[in-house]
PDB file of C-alpha atoms and ligand atoms in Angstrom:
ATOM      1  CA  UNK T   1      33.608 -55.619  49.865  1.00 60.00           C
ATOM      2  CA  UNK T   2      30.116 -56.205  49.832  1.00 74.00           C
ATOM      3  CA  UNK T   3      26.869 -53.504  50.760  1.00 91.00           C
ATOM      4  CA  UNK T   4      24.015 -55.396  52.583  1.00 96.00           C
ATOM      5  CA  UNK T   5      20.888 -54.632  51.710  1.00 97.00           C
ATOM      6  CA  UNK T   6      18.049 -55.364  54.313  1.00 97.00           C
ATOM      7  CA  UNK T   7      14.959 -56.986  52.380  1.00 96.00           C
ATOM      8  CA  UNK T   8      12.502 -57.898  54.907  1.00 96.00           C
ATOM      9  CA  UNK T   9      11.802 -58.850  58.535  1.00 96.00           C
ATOM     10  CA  UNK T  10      12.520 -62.954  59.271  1.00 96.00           C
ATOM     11  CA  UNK T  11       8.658 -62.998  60.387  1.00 95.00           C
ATOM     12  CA  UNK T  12       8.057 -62.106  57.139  1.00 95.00           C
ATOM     13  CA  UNK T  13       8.963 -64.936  55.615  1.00 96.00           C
ATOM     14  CA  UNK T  14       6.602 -67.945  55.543  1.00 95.00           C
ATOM     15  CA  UNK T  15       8.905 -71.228  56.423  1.00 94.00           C
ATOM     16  CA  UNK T  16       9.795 -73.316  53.623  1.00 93.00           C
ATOM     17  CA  UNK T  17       8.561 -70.450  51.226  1.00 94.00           C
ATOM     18  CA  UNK T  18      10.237 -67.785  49.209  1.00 96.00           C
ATOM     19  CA  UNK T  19      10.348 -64.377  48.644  1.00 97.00           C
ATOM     20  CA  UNK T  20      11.635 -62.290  45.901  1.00 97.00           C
ATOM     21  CA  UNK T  21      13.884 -59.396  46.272  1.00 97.00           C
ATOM     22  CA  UNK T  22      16.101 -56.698  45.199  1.00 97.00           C
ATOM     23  CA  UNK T  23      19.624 -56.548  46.092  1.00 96.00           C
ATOM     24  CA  UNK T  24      21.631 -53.726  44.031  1.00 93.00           C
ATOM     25  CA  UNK T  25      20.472 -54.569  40.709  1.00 93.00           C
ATOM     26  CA  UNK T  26      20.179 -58.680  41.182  1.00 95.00           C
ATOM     27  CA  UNK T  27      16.993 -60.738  41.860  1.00 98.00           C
ATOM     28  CA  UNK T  28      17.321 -62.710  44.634  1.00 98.00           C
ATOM     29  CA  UNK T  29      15.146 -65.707  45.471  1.00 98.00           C
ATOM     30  CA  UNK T  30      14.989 -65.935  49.704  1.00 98.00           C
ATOM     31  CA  UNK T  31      13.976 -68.608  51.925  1.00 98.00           C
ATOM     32  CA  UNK T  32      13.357 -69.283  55.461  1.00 97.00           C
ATOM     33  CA  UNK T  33      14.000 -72.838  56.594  1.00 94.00           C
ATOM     34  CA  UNK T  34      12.838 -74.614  59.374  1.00 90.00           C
ATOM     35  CA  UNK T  35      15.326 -73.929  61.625  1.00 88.00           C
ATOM     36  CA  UNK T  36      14.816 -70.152  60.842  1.00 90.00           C
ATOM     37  CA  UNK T  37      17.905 -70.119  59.035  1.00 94.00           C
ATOM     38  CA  UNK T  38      17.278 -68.157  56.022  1.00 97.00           C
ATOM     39  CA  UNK T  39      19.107 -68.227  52.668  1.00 98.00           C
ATOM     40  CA  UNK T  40      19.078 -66.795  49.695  1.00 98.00           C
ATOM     41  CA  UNK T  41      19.977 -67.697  45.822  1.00 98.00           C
ATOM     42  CA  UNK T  42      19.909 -66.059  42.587  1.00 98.00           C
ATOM     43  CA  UNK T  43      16.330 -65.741  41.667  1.00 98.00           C
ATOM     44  CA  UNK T  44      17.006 -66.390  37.960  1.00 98.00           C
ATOM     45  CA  UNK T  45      16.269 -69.968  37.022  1.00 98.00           C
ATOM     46  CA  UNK T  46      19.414 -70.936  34.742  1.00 97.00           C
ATOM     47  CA  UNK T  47      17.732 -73.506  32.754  1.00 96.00           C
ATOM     48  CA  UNK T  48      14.619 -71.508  31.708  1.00 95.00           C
ATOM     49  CA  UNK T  49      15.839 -68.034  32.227  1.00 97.00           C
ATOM     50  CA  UNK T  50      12.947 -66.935  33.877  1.00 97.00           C
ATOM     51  CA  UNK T  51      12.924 -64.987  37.094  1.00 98.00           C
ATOM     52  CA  UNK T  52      10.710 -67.811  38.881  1.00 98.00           C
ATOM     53  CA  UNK T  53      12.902 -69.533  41.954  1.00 98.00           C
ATOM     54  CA  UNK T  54      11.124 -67.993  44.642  1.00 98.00           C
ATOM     55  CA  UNK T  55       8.384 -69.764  43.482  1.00 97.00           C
ATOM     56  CA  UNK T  56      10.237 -72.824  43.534  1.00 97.00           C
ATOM     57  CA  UNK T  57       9.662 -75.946  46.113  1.00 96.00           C
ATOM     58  CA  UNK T  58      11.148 -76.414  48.798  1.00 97.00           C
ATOM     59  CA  UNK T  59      12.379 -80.316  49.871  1.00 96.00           C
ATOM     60  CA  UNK T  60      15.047 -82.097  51.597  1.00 95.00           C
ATOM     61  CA  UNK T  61      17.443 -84.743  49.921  1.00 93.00           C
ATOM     62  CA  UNK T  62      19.664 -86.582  53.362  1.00 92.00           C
ATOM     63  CA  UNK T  63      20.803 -83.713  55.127  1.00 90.00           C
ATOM     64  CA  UNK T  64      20.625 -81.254  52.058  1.00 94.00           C
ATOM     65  CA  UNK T  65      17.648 -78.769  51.988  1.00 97.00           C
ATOM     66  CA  UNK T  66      16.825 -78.643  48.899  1.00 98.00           C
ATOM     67  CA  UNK T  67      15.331 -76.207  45.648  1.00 98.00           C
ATOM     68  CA  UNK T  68      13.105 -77.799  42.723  1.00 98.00           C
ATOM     69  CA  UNK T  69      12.591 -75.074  39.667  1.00 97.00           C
ATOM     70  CA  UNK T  70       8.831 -74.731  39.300  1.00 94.00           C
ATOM     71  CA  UNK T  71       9.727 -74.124  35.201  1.00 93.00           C
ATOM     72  CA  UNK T  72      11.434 -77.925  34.102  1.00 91.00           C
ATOM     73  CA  UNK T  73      12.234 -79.141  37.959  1.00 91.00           C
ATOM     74  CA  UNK T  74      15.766 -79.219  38.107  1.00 97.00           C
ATOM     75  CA  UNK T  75      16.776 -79.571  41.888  1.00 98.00           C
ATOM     76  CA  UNK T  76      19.360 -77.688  43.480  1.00 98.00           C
ATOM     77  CA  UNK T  77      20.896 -77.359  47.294  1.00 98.00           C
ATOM     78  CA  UNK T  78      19.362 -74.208  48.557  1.00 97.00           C
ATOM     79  CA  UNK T  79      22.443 -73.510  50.974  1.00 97.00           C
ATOM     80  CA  UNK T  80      25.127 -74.293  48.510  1.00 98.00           C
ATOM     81  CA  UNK T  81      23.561 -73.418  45.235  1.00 98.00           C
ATOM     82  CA  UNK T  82      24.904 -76.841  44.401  1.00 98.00           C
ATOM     83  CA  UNK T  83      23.116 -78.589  41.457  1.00 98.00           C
ATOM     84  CA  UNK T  84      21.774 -82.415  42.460  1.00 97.00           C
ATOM     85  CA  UNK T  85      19.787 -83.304  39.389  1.00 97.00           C
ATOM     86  CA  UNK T  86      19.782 -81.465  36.146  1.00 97.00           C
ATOM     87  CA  UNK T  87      16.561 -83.228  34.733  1.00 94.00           C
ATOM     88  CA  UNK T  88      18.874 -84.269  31.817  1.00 94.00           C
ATOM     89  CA  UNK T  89      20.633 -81.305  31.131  1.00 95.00           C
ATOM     90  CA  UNK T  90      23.872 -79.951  31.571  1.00 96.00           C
ATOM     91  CA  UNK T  91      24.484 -79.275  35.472  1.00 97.00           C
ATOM     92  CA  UNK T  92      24.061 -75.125  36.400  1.00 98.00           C
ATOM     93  CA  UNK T  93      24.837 -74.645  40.095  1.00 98.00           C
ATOM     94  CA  UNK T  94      23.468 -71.523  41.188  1.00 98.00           C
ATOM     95  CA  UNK T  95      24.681 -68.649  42.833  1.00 98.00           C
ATOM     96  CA  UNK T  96      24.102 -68.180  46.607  1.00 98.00           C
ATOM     97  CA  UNK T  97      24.273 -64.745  48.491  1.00 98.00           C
ATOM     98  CA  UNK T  98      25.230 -64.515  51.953  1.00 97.00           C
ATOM     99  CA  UNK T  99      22.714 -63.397  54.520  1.00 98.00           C
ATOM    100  CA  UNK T 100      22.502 -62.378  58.127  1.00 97.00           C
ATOM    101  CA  UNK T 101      19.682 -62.144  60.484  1.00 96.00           C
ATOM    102  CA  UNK T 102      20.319 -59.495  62.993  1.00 95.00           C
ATOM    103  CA  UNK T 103      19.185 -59.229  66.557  1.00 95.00           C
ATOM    104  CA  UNK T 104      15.695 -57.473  65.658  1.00 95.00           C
ATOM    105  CA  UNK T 105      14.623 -60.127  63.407  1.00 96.00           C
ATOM    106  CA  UNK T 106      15.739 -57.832  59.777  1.00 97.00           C
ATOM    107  CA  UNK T 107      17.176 -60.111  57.069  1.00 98.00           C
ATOM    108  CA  UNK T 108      20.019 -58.493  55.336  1.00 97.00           C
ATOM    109  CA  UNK T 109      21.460 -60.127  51.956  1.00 98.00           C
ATOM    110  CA  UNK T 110      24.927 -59.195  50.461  1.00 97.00           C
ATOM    111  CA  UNK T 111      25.488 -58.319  46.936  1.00 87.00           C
TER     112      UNK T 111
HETATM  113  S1  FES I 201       8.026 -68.094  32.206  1.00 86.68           S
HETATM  114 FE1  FES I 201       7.447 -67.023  33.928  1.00 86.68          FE
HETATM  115  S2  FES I 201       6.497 -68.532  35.115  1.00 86.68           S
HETATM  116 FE2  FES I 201       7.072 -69.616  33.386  1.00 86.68          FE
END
């Protein structure tokens, strides 16, 4: 079972740009897309270890959305964590939390 934590309101969240925040004890890098879908990964960059992918950019690869680490640029799929290029290094997919959007606009992440 999983507590949702509610980090922000959607209009908060500048499209296309992330947001850092708490959830339990994890850092959590969130996003709001285009669409207004919003997502959120682990905010922890695995390659450099620094807590830095909120600041990361925000692209699109076909249909994937996609994450670039603003540390050594590996590129990820924001909605599946999935890792596309490694920059030459072993492959680290990220982890993605699940997140809701309720009726009043608050954005709610599970831990
Ligand atoms: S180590 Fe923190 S931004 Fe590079």
């Amino acid at each position: 079972m999983s507590a949702w934590t509610t980090v922000c309101h959607v209009e908060d969240l500048l499209p296309e740009r992330g947001a850092a925040a708490l959830v339990g004890d994890q850092q959590v890098a969130v996003f709001r897309l285009e669409d207004d879908e919003v997502v959120a990964v682990q905010q922890r960059d695995p390659f450099s270890g620094a807590n830095v992918l909120s600041r990361g950019i925000v692209g699109s690869a076909g249909e994937a959305v996609t994450l670039a680490s603003p540390m050594y640029k590996q590129v990820w799929d924001l909605r599946t964590g999935a890792c596309l290029d490694a920059a030459g290094k072993e492959p680290q997919d990220l982890r993605t939390f699940d997140v809701v959007v309720d009726a009043d606009g608050r954005v709610r992440v599970a831990g």
